[in-house]
Short mmCIF file of N, CA, C and O in Angstrom, two decimals:
data_model
loop_
_atom_site.label_atom_id
_atom_site.label_comp_id
_atom_site.label_asym_id
_atom_site.label_seq_id
_atom_site.Cartn_x
_atom_site.Cartn_y
_atom_site.Cartn_z
N MET A 1 11.05 24.91 -38.62
CA MET A 1 10.49 24.92 -37.17
C MET A 1 11.48 24.23 -36.20
O MET A 1 11.97 23.16 -36.51
N SER A 2 11.77 24.97 -35.08
CA SER A 2 12.77 24.57 -34.24
C SER A 2 12.08 23.88 -32.86
O SER A 2 10.96 24.30 -32.48
N THR A 3 12.74 22.89 -32.33
CA THR A 3 12.11 22.16 -31.43
C THR A 3 13.18 22.53 -30.11
O THR A 3 14.16 22.18 -30.24
N THR A 4 12.49 23.31 -29.22
CA THR A 4 13.32 23.66 -27.95
C THR A 4 12.63 23.13 -26.88
O THR A 4 11.31 23.07 -26.88
N GLU A 5 13.30 22.62 -25.88
CA GLU A 5 12.78 22.32 -24.52
C GLU A 5 12.66 23.45 -23.72
O GLU A 5 13.62 24.17 -23.49
N ALA A 6 11.50 23.70 -23.27
CA ALA A 6 11.31 24.67 -22.02
C ALA A 6 12.09 24.16 -20.87
O ALA A 6 12.26 23.05 -20.57
N LEU A 7 12.68 25.19 -20.35
CA LEU A 7 13.49 24.94 -19.14
C LEU A 7 12.43 24.78 -18.03
O LEU A 7 11.37 25.38 -17.86
N PRO A 8 12.99 23.93 -16.91
CA PRO A 8 11.89 23.56 -15.86
C PRO A 8 11.85 24.80 -15.12
O PRO A 8 12.94 25.51 -14.80
N THR A 9 10.46 24.91 -14.48
CA THR A 9 10.46 26.12 -13.56
C THR A 9 11.15 25.63 -12.08
O THR A 9 11.30 24.36 -11.83
N GLN A 10 11.20 26.61 -11.21
CA GLN A 10 11.68 26.26 -9.88
C GLN A 10 10.66 25.39 -9.15
O GLN A 10 11.42 24.30 -8.64
N SER A 11 9.58 25.41 -9.35
CA SER A 11 8.73 24.33 -8.56
C SER A 11 8.84 22.98 -9.25
O SER A 11 8.77 21.98 -8.46
N GLN A 12 9.02 22.88 -10.47
CA GLN A 12 9.26 21.55 -11.10
C GLN A 12 10.80 21.13 -10.73
O GLN A 12 10.69 19.76 -10.53
N LYS A 13 11.64 21.82 -10.60
CA LYS A 13 13.02 21.44 -10.11
C LYS A 13 12.76 20.88 -8.71
O LYS A 13 13.34 19.69 -8.24
N TRP A 14 12.00 21.56 -7.71
CA TRP A 14 11.70 21.18 -6.32
C TRP A 14 10.89 19.92 -6.35
O TRP A 14 11.31 18.96 -5.78
N VAL A 15 9.97 19.72 -7.34
CA VAL A 15 9.26 18.44 -7.30
C VAL A 15 10.15 17.30 -7.75
O VAL A 15 10.16 16.15 -7.22
N ARG A 16 10.99 17.53 -8.53
CA ARG A 16 11.99 16.53 -9.17
C ARG A 16 12.91 16.07 -8.08
O ARG A 16 13.19 14.99 -7.85
N SER A 17 13.52 17.13 -7.49
CA SER A 17 14.41 16.82 -6.46
C SER A 17 13.68 16.05 -5.07
O SER A 17 14.24 15.15 -4.60
N ILE A 18 12.44 16.50 -4.85
CA ILE A 18 11.80 15.86 -3.64
C ILE A 18 11.33 14.32 -4.17
O ILE A 18 11.81 13.36 -3.37
N THR A 19 10.98 14.13 -5.38
CA THR A 19 10.58 12.82 -6.00
C THR A 19 11.83 11.92 -5.73
O THR A 19 11.93 10.80 -5.51
N GLN A 20 13.06 12.45 -6.49
CA GLN A 20 14.28 11.70 -6.36
C GLN A 20 14.69 11.19 -5.10
O GLN A 20 15.19 10.13 -4.90
N GLY A 21 14.54 12.18 -4.25
CA GLY A 21 14.94 12.00 -2.74
C GLY A 21 14.22 10.86 -2.10
O GLY A 21 14.50 9.99 -1.41
N ILE A 22 12.71 11.03 -2.38
CA ILE A 22 11.92 10.00 -1.94
C ILE A 22 12.39 8.55 -2.38
O ILE A 22 12.49 7.66 -1.53
N ILE A 23 12.60 8.48 -3.55
CA ILE A 23 13.09 7.12 -4.30
C ILE A 23 14.21 6.65 -3.65
O ILE A 23 14.28 5.57 -3.07
N ALA A 24 15.22 7.51 -3.55
CA ALA A 24 16.54 7.42 -2.93
C ALA A 24 16.44 6.89 -1.62
O ALA A 24 16.99 5.85 -1.13
N GLY A 25 15.56 7.57 -0.81
CA GLY A 25 15.53 7.35 0.57
C GLY A 25 14.71 6.04 0.88
O GLY A 25 15.27 5.23 1.79
N ILE A 26 13.73 5.64 0.07
CA ILE A 26 13.22 4.42 0.26
C ILE A 26 14.16 3.25 -0.17
O ILE A 26 14.19 2.14 0.62
N ILE A 27 14.98 3.34 -1.22
CA ILE A 27 15.74 2.34 -1.56
C ILE A 27 16.94 2.23 -0.42
O ILE A 27 17.29 1.03 -0.04
N GLY A 28 17.34 3.34 0.14
CA GLY A 28 18.44 3.38 1.23
C GLY A 28 17.79 2.70 2.52
O GLY A 28 18.24 1.91 3.16
N GLY A 29 16.48 2.96 2.81
CA GLY A 29 15.83 2.40 3.77
C GLY A 29 15.40 1.00 3.61
O GLY A 29 15.44 0.19 4.79
N ILE A 30 15.31 0.43 2.53
CA ILE A 30 15.09 -0.93 2.27
C ILE A 30 16.32 -1.65 2.86
O ILE A 30 16.14 -2.73 3.46
N VAL A 31 17.66 -1.25 2.37
CA VAL A 31 18.71 -1.83 2.71
C VAL A 31 18.99 -1.66 4.32
O VAL A 31 19.34 -2.70 4.96
N PHE A 32 18.77 -0.60 4.82
CA PHE A 32 19.02 -0.53 6.31
C PHE A 32 17.79 -1.06 7.04
O PHE A 32 18.27 -1.69 8.05
N GLY A 33 16.96 -1.17 6.58
CA GLY A 33 15.69 -2.06 7.19
C GLY A 33 15.94 -3.46 7.30
O GLY A 33 15.64 -4.15 8.24
N MET A 34 16.59 -3.95 6.30
CA MET A 34 16.97 -5.33 6.31
C MET A 34 18.11 -5.63 7.46
O MET A 34 18.01 -6.59 8.08
N MET A 35 19.02 -4.74 7.44
CA MET A 35 20.10 -4.65 8.45
C MET A 35 19.34 -4.58 9.96
O MET A 35 19.69 -5.43 10.92
N MET A 36 18.51 -3.70 9.96
CA MET A 36 17.64 -3.47 11.25
C MET A 36 16.95 -4.90 11.57
O MET A 36 16.86 -5.42 12.81
N ALA A 37 16.48 -5.36 10.60
CA ALA A 37 15.56 -6.78 10.82
C ALA A 37 16.54 -7.95 11.51
O ALA A 37 16.27 -8.66 12.29
N ILE A 38 17.92 -7.86 10.75
CA ILE A 38 18.79 -8.82 11.28
C ILE A 38 19.18 -8.57 12.67
O ILE A 38 19.32 -9.57 13.45
N MET A 39 19.39 -7.24 13.08
CA MET A 39 19.77 -7.02 14.42
C MET A 39 18.42 -6.85 15.40
O MET A 39 18.51 -6.48 16.48
N ASN A 40 17.20 -7.31 14.96
CA ASN A 40 16.05 -7.20 15.62
C ASN A 40 15.66 -5.89 16.25
O ASN A 40 15.28 -5.74 17.30
N MET A 41 15.89 -4.84 15.45
CA MET A 41 15.73 -3.64 15.79
C MET A 41 14.44 -2.95 15.38
O MET A 41 13.88 -2.08 15.98
N LEU A 42 13.49 -3.82 14.41
CA LEU A 42 12.26 -3.19 14.02
C LEU A 42 11.21 -2.99 14.97
O LEU A 42 10.45 -2.17 15.01
N PRO A 43 11.12 -4.06 15.92
CA PRO A 43 10.03 -3.83 16.95
C PRO A 43 10.27 -2.53 17.80
O PRO A 43 9.31 -1.88 18.18
N MET A 44 11.33 -1.96 17.89
CA MET A 44 11.54 -0.70 18.62
C MET A 44 11.07 0.50 17.80
O MET A 44 10.41 1.43 18.30
N VAL A 45 11.18 0.24 16.59
CA VAL A 45 10.70 1.36 15.43
C VAL A 45 9.29 1.26 15.53
O VAL A 45 8.65 2.18 15.64
N ALA A 46 8.67 0.05 15.72
CA ALA A 46 7.24 -0.09 15.69
C ALA A 46 6.53 0.45 16.87
O ALA A 46 5.46 1.04 16.96
N MET A 47 7.43 0.56 17.99
CA MET A 47 6.76 1.00 19.18
C MET A 47 6.53 2.54 19.09
O MET A 47 5.70 3.16 19.87
N LEU A 48 7.19 3.29 18.04
CA LEU A 48 6.72 4.58 17.83
C LEU A 48 5.25 4.89 17.46
O LEU A 48 4.60 5.93 17.72
N VAL A 49 4.57 3.77 16.96
CA VAL A 49 3.19 3.69 16.56
C VAL A 49 2.37 2.77 17.55
O VAL A 49 1.46 2.16 17.16
N LYS A 50 2.86 2.46 18.72
CA LYS A 50 2.23 1.68 19.71
C LYS A 50 2.06 0.27 19.31
O LYS A 50 1.15 -0.37 19.42
N SER A 51 3.13 -0.29 18.46
CA SER A 51 3.03 -1.78 18.08
C SER A 51 4.44 -2.28 18.54
O SER A 51 5.39 -1.70 18.93
N ASP A 52 4.56 -3.52 18.43
CA ASP A 52 5.85 -4.24 18.48
C ASP A 52 6.07 -5.27 17.23
O ASP A 52 7.01 -6.08 17.31
N SER A 53 5.31 -5.19 16.25
CA SER A 53 5.53 -5.86 15.07
C SER A 53 6.57 -5.60 14.32
O SER A 53 6.64 -4.34 14.00
N PRO A 54 7.49 -6.36 13.83
CA PRO A 54 8.47 -6.04 12.95
C PRO A 54 8.17 -5.53 11.51
O PRO A 54 8.85 -4.66 10.93
N ILE A 55 7.07 -6.07 11.15
CA ILE A 55 6.50 -5.44 9.95
C ILE A 55 6.03 -4.21 10.07
O ILE A 55 6.39 -3.28 9.11
N VAL A 56 5.41 -3.89 10.93
CA VAL A 56 4.84 -2.52 11.43
C VAL A 56 6.13 -1.63 11.29
O VAL A 56 6.10 -0.44 11.05
N GLY A 57 7.04 -2.05 12.26
CA GLY A 57 8.45 -1.32 12.24
C GLY A 57 9.24 -0.95 10.99
O GLY A 57 9.50 0.02 10.72
N PHE A 58 9.08 -2.18 9.97
CA PHE A 58 9.62 -1.79 8.70
C PHE A 58 8.87 -0.69 7.99
O PHE A 58 9.45 0.03 7.27
N ILE A 59 7.42 -0.74 8.12
CA ILE A 59 6.59 0.15 7.26
C ILE A 59 6.99 1.61 7.82
O ILE A 59 7.31 2.49 6.96
N VAL A 60 7.10 1.59 9.10
CA VAL A 60 7.43 2.89 9.74
C VAL A 60 8.66 3.43 9.41
O VAL A 60 8.99 4.45 9.09
N HIS A 61 9.63 2.54 9.27
CA HIS A 61 11.06 2.73 8.86
C HIS A 61 11.04 3.41 7.67
O HIS A 61 11.78 4.49 7.06
N LEU A 62 10.38 2.73 6.66
CA LEU A 62 10.30 3.30 5.24
C LEU A 62 9.71 4.49 5.02
O LEU A 62 9.93 5.44 4.33
N VAL A 63 8.49 4.86 6.00
CA VAL A 63 8.00 6.16 5.84
C VAL A 63 8.96 7.20 6.14
O VAL A 63 9.26 8.38 5.60
N ILE A 64 9.55 6.96 7.21
CA ILE A 64 10.63 7.75 7.87
C ILE A 64 11.86 7.94 6.87
O ILE A 64 12.34 9.09 6.50
N SER A 65 12.23 7.00 6.21
CA SER A 65 13.33 6.86 5.20
C SER A 65 12.82 7.93 3.98
O SER A 65 13.72 8.67 3.55
N ALA A 66 11.65 7.80 3.54
CA ALA A 66 11.08 8.51 2.43
C ALA A 66 11.21 9.98 2.81
O ALA A 66 11.64 10.82 1.95
N GLY A 67 10.67 10.41 4.05
CA GLY A 67 10.82 11.67 4.44
C GLY A 67 12.17 12.22 4.41
O GLY A 67 12.43 13.38 4.23
N ILE A 68 13.25 11.50 5.08
CA ILE A 68 14.44 12.01 5.11
C ILE A 68 15.08 12.07 3.69
O ILE A 68 15.86 12.95 3.42
N GLY A 69 14.61 11.08 2.95
CA GLY A 69 15.05 11.12 1.46
C GLY A 69 14.58 12.71 0.74
O GLY A 69 15.15 13.13 0.07
N ALA A 70 13.38 12.79 1.06
CA ALA A 70 12.93 13.99 0.50
C ALA A 70 13.64 15.27 0.94
O ALA A 70 13.84 16.14 0.02
N SER A 71 13.95 15.32 2.16
CA SER A 71 14.65 16.33 2.80
C SER A 71 16.18 16.38 2.21
O SER A 71 16.47 17.46 1.90
N PHE A 72 16.55 15.36 1.90
CA PHE A 72 17.89 15.35 1.34
C PHE A 72 17.91 15.89 -0.12
O PHE A 72 18.71 16.71 -0.45
N GLY A 73 16.72 15.46 -0.85
CA GLY A 73 16.54 16.24 -2.22
C GLY A 73 16.42 17.76 -2.09
O GLY A 73 16.87 18.29 -2.92
N ILE A 74 15.67 18.12 -1.22
CA ILE A 74 15.48 19.64 -1.04
C ILE A 74 16.80 20.30 -0.71
O ILE A 74 17.07 21.26 -1.29
N ILE A 75 17.52 19.67 0.16
CA ILE A 75 18.76 20.30 0.67
C ILE A 75 19.64 20.26 -0.71
O ILE A 75 20.31 21.38 -0.78
N LEU A 76 19.68 19.26 -1.58
CA LEU A 76 20.76 19.14 -2.66
C LEU A 76 20.17 20.16 -3.73
O LEU A 76 21.07 20.38 -4.67
N SER A 77 18.91 20.68 -3.53
CA SER A 77 18.41 21.57 -4.47
C SER A 77 19.12 23.09 -4.35
O SER A 77 18.95 23.87 -5.02
N PHE A 78 19.50 23.19 -2.93
CA PHE A 78 20.01 24.54 -2.52
C PHE A 78 21.48 24.41 -2.48
O PHE A 78 22.27 25.39 -2.81
N VAL A 79 22.06 23.36 -1.86
CA VAL A 79 23.49 23.09 -1.77
C VAL A 79 24.30 22.65 -3.16
O VAL A 79 23.83 21.55 -3.64
N PRO A 80 25.25 23.29 -3.55
CA PRO A 80 25.83 22.93 -4.75
C PRO A 80 26.86 21.69 -4.64
O PRO A 80 27.94 21.89 -3.95
N VAL A 81 26.19 20.42 -4.76
CA VAL A 81 27.16 19.39 -4.67
C VAL A 81 27.68 18.76 -6.05
O VAL A 81 26.82 18.56 -6.94
N LYS A 82 28.95 18.63 -6.31
CA LYS A 82 29.24 18.15 -7.74
C LYS A 82 29.72 16.65 -7.82
O LYS A 82 30.34 16.05 -6.88
N GLY A 83 29.06 16.07 -8.73
CA GLY A 83 29.42 14.72 -9.02
C GLY A 83 29.01 13.49 -7.94
O GLY A 83 28.41 13.94 -7.01
N ARG A 84 29.32 12.33 -8.46
CA ARG A 84 28.81 11.14 -7.74
C ARG A 84 29.51 11.20 -6.31
O ARG A 84 28.81 10.94 -5.38
N ILE A 85 30.78 11.27 -6.35
CA ILE A 85 31.50 11.22 -5.05
C ILE A 85 30.83 12.32 -4.09
O ILE A 85 30.61 11.81 -2.83
N GLY A 86 30.76 13.47 -4.61
CA GLY A 86 30.05 14.57 -3.64
C GLY A 86 28.79 14.18 -3.10
O GLY A 86 28.56 14.62 -2.00
N THR A 87 27.78 13.64 -4.00
CA THR A 87 26.49 13.34 -3.68
C THR A 87 26.55 12.08 -2.58
O THR A 87 25.86 12.26 -1.61
N ILE A 88 27.42 11.21 -2.83
CA ILE A 88 27.45 10.03 -1.97
C ILE A 88 28.04 10.37 -0.51
O ILE A 88 27.43 10.24 0.51
N ALA A 89 29.24 11.25 -0.53
CA ALA A 89 29.63 11.82 0.49
C ALA A 89 28.67 12.67 1.46
O ALA A 89 28.54 12.52 2.70
N SER A 90 27.81 13.51 0.71
CA SER A 90 26.71 14.23 1.25
C SER A 90 25.81 13.26 1.85
O SER A 90 25.28 13.60 3.01
N GLY A 91 25.54 12.33 1.29
CA GLY A 91 24.62 11.31 1.72
C GLY A 91 25.08 10.67 3.23
O GLY A 91 24.36 10.51 4.00
N ALA A 92 26.25 10.32 3.27
CA ALA A 92 26.98 9.76 4.35
C ALA A 92 26.89 10.62 5.49
O ALA A 92 26.52 10.44 6.64
N VAL A 93 27.18 12.04 5.26
CA VAL A 93 27.18 12.91 6.30
C VAL A 93 25.72 13.19 6.72
O VAL A 93 25.55 13.15 7.99
N TYR A 94 24.73 13.04 5.96
CA TYR A 94 23.38 13.31 6.15
C TYR A 94 22.88 11.99 7.01
O TYR A 94 22.23 12.21 7.99
N GLY A 95 23.24 10.83 6.65
CA GLY A 95 23.11 9.63 7.48
C GLY A 95 23.63 9.94 8.83
O GLY A 95 22.78 9.47 9.85
N MET A 96 24.74 10.37 9.12
CA MET A 96 25.45 10.58 10.43
C MET A 96 24.55 11.55 11.12
O MET A 96 24.32 11.47 12.49
N ILE A 97 24.07 12.68 10.44
CA ILE A 97 23.40 13.65 11.18
C ILE A 97 21.97 13.00 11.70
O ILE A 97 21.50 13.33 12.78
N TRP A 98 21.45 12.29 10.74
CA TRP A 98 20.13 11.74 11.35
C TRP A 98 20.35 10.69 12.36
O TRP A 98 19.41 10.27 13.09
N TRP A 99 21.55 10.04 12.39
CA TRP A 99 21.69 9.17 13.50
C TRP A 99 21.97 9.82 14.86
O TRP A 99 21.12 9.48 15.81
N VAL A 100 22.30 11.05 14.74
CA VAL A 100 22.25 11.84 16.00
C VAL A 100 20.93 12.37 16.41
O VAL A 100 20.43 12.00 17.30
N LEU A 101 20.34 13.03 15.42
CA LEU A 101 18.92 13.25 15.54
C LEU A 101 17.94 12.16 15.88
O LEU A 101 17.07 12.38 16.91
N GLY A 102 17.92 11.14 15.05
CA GLY A 102 17.06 10.09 15.30
C GLY A 102 17.33 9.05 16.19
O GLY A 102 16.63 9.06 17.22
N ALA A 103 18.47 8.54 16.25
CA ALA A 103 18.84 7.39 17.29
C ALA A 103 19.21 7.82 18.56
O ALA A 103 18.94 7.23 19.62
N LEU A 104 19.99 9.06 18.68
CA LEU A 104 20.28 9.51 19.99
C LEU A 104 19.58 10.48 20.60
O LEU A 104 19.61 10.69 21.81
N VAL A 105 18.38 11.12 19.74
CA VAL A 105 17.75 12.22 20.44
C VAL A 105 16.28 11.82 20.41
O VAL A 105 15.50 11.60 21.34
N LEU A 106 15.78 11.76 19.10
CA LEU A 106 14.27 11.85 18.87
C LEU A 106 13.73 10.47 19.25
O LEU A 106 12.69 10.34 19.79
N MET A 107 14.35 9.42 18.90
CA MET A 107 13.77 7.93 19.18
C MET A 107 13.68 7.86 20.78
O MET A 107 12.51 7.60 21.30
N PRO A 108 14.81 8.18 21.49
CA PRO A 108 14.63 8.08 23.03
C PRO A 108 13.48 8.86 23.59
O PRO A 108 12.79 8.42 24.49
N LEU A 109 13.56 10.12 23.15
CA LEU A 109 12.46 11.11 23.59
C LEU A 109 11.10 10.50 23.20
O LEU A 109 10.13 10.71 24.04
N MET A 110 10.73 10.00 21.84
CA MET A 110 9.46 9.68 21.53
C MET A 110 9.26 8.31 22.19
O MET A 110 7.85 8.14 22.39
N LEU A 111 10.08 7.70 22.87
CA LEU A 111 9.61 6.39 23.41
C LEU A 111 9.68 6.46 24.95
O LEU A 111 9.66 5.47 25.80
N GLY A 112 9.79 7.77 25.38
CA GLY A 112 9.78 8.09 26.81
C GLY A 112 11.17 7.45 27.60
O GLY A 112 11.14 7.19 28.64
N MET A 113 12.10 7.30 26.89
CA MET A 113 13.37 7.03 27.38
C MET A 113 14.42 8.03 27.44
O MET A 113 15.55 7.89 27.05
N ALA A 114 14.12 9.22 28.26
CA ALA A 114 14.99 10.48 28.17
C ALA A 114 16.36 10.03 28.93
O ALA A 114 17.31 10.57 28.52
N ASN A 115 16.49 9.10 29.63
CA ASN A 115 17.72 8.63 30.27
C ASN A 115 18.59 7.88 29.35
O ASN A 115 19.72 7.65 29.37
N MET A 116 18.12 7.83 28.01
CA MET A 116 18.78 7.08 26.99
C MET A 116 19.43 8.25 25.98
O MET A 116 20.05 7.85 24.87
N LEU A 117 19.17 9.45 26.19
CA LEU A 117 19.55 10.46 25.14
C LEU A 117 21.03 10.49 25.12
O LEU A 117 21.86 10.49 26.22
N PHE A 118 21.65 10.60 23.93
CA PHE A 118 23.16 10.42 23.68
C PHE A 118 23.86 9.32 24.39
O PHE A 118 25.18 9.64 24.53
N GLN A 119 23.19 8.24 24.75
CA GLN A 119 23.92 7.19 25.20
C GLN A 119 24.47 6.41 24.08
O GLN A 119 23.71 6.00 23.28
N ILE A 120 25.62 5.98 24.28
CA ILE A 120 26.18 5.38 22.90
C ILE A 120 26.85 4.02 23.42
O ILE A 120 27.69 4.02 24.16
N GLY A 121 26.32 2.99 23.00
CA GLY A 121 26.83 1.60 23.28
C GLY A 121 26.88 0.85 22.02
O GLY A 121 26.87 1.47 20.85
N ASP A 122 27.08 -0.48 22.04
CA ASP A 122 27.17 -1.43 20.90
C ASP A 122 26.02 -1.32 19.95
O ASP A 122 26.15 -1.17 18.62
N THR A 123 24.80 -1.10 20.55
CA THR A 123 23.50 -0.94 19.62
C THR A 123 23.53 0.43 18.84
O THR A 123 23.27 0.42 17.58
N GLN A 124 24.01 1.40 19.40
CA GLN A 124 24.10 2.84 18.84
C GLN A 124 25.33 2.81 17.81
O GLN A 124 24.94 3.50 16.75
N TRP A 125 26.33 2.16 18.02
CA TRP A 125 27.36 1.98 16.91
C TRP A 125 26.95 1.17 15.77
O TRP A 125 27.20 1.64 14.66
N ALA A 126 26.04 0.18 16.08
CA ALA A 126 25.50 -0.65 14.85
C ALA A 126 24.48 0.32 14.09
O ALA A 126 24.42 0.46 12.89
N SER A 127 23.72 1.12 14.83
CA SER A 127 22.80 2.05 14.09
C SER A 127 23.54 2.98 13.55
O SER A 127 23.23 3.43 12.40
N LEU A 128 24.88 3.58 14.02
CA LEU A 128 25.48 4.64 13.13
C LEU A 128 26.13 3.96 11.78
O LEU A 128 25.90 4.61 10.69
N MET A 129 26.49 2.78 12.00
CA MET A 129 27.03 2.09 10.55
C MET A 129 25.65 2.01 9.57
O MET A 129 25.83 2.21 8.48
N GLY A 130 24.44 1.64 10.14
CA GLY A 130 23.23 1.67 9.32
C GLY A 130 22.92 2.83 8.84
O GLY A 130 22.45 2.95 7.63
N HIS A 131 22.83 3.86 9.61
CA HIS A 131 22.53 5.20 9.02
C HIS A 131 23.55 5.71 7.93
O HIS A 131 23.16 6.32 6.97
N VAL A 132 24.90 5.37 8.25
CA VAL A 132 25.89 5.73 7.08
C VAL A 132 25.81 5.01 5.85
O VAL A 132 25.55 5.67 4.67
N ILE A 133 25.33 3.69 5.97
CA ILE A 133 25.01 2.86 4.62
C ILE A 133 23.77 3.45 4.06
O ILE A 133 23.65 3.57 2.73
N PHE A 134 22.72 3.82 4.91
CA PHE A 134 21.50 4.38 4.32
C PHE A 134 21.91 5.71 3.53
O PHE A 134 21.42 5.95 2.47
N GLY A 135 22.98 6.54 4.09
CA GLY A 135 23.14 7.79 3.42
C GLY A 135 23.97 7.57 2.13
O GLY A 135 23.67 8.26 1.23
N VAL A 136 24.85 6.82 2.31
CA VAL A 136 25.66 6.39 1.00
C VAL A 136 24.65 5.74 -0.14
O VAL A 136 24.84 6.31 -1.29
N ILE A 137 23.90 4.99 0.24
CA ILE A 137 23.00 4.37 -0.74
C ILE A 137 22.01 5.45 -1.23
O ILE A 137 21.68 5.56 -2.36
N THR A 138 21.36 6.31 -0.46
CA THR A 138 20.36 7.38 -0.55
C THR A 138 21.34 8.39 -1.62
O THR A 138 20.66 8.65 -2.72
N GLY A 139 22.31 8.62 -1.35
CA GLY A 139 23.23 9.56 -2.13
C GLY A 139 23.63 8.97 -3.50
O GLY A 139 23.48 9.65 -4.67
N PHE A 140 23.96 7.58 -3.58
CA PHE A 140 24.24 7.20 -4.75
C PHE A 140 22.95 7.01 -5.74
O PHE A 140 23.00 7.33 -6.92
N VAL A 141 21.80 6.57 -5.11
CA VAL A 141 20.71 6.41 -6.09
C VAL A 141 20.20 7.91 -6.29
O VAL A 141 19.72 8.09 -7.54
N PHE A 142 20.31 8.88 -5.48
CA PHE A 142 19.81 10.10 -5.95
C PHE A 142 20.74 10.66 -7.04
O PHE A 142 20.16 11.39 -8.13
N ASN A 143 21.87 10.52 -6.88
CA ASN A 143 22.88 10.77 -8.08
C ASN A 143 22.44 10.14 -9.45
O ASN A 143 22.62 10.73 -10.44
N MET A 144 22.10 8.81 -9.57
CA MET A 144 21.89 8.00 -10.57
C MET A 144 20.44 8.69 -11.00
O MET A 144 20.37 8.59 -12.23
N LEU A 145 19.60 9.00 -10.36
CA LEU A 145 18.32 9.82 -10.64
C LEU A 145 18.45 11.19 -11.23
O LEU A 145 17.58 11.68 -12.06
N ASP A 146 19.36 11.90 -10.66
CA ASP A 146 19.65 13.21 -10.94
C ASP A 146 20.10 13.51 -12.37
O ASP A 146 21.27 13.14 -12.62
N LYS A 147 19.35 14.13 -13.03
CA LYS A 147 19.89 14.46 -14.56
C LYS A 147 20.90 15.72 -14.39
O LYS A 147 21.54 16.17 -15.37
N ARG A 148 21.05 16.47 -13.19
CA ARG A 148 21.92 17.67 -13.38
C ARG A 148 23.36 17.21 -13.04
O ARG A 148 24.17 17.99 -13.19
N ALA A 149 23.53 16.03 -12.49
CA ALA A 149 25.07 15.58 -12.02
C ALA A 149 25.76 15.35 -13.35
O ALA A 149 25.38 15.08 -14.48
#
């Protein structure tokens, strides 16, 4: 009697990639969220849901981080990235993309601060650093969880 493992279906691969991405995004989000707490940025995130509580901001930030992590997992299921360094570099680039989309575009628009679109000052540079660190950690954790690497 032979014991063979069935190959995962495409939907199982997607679920695995999304799940790994969510976990990686949450871990990256926890680290980035701690940085945001130190820089007193969490009340602004809470404003997205009509609050000013840093705790609410942290929860909103983690939900966003999980979504971004899930999308990272989906992208990596299509884009052939090889090895730990490739996955980490992809995460760093993805963090930069979300810095532009999130911090420079979506956040100002959602908070009614259209005059802040693409404005870059000290706060935005600190945010870029946080987004890159988020991406690096997300890429690293995703790679650690990914059995394809």
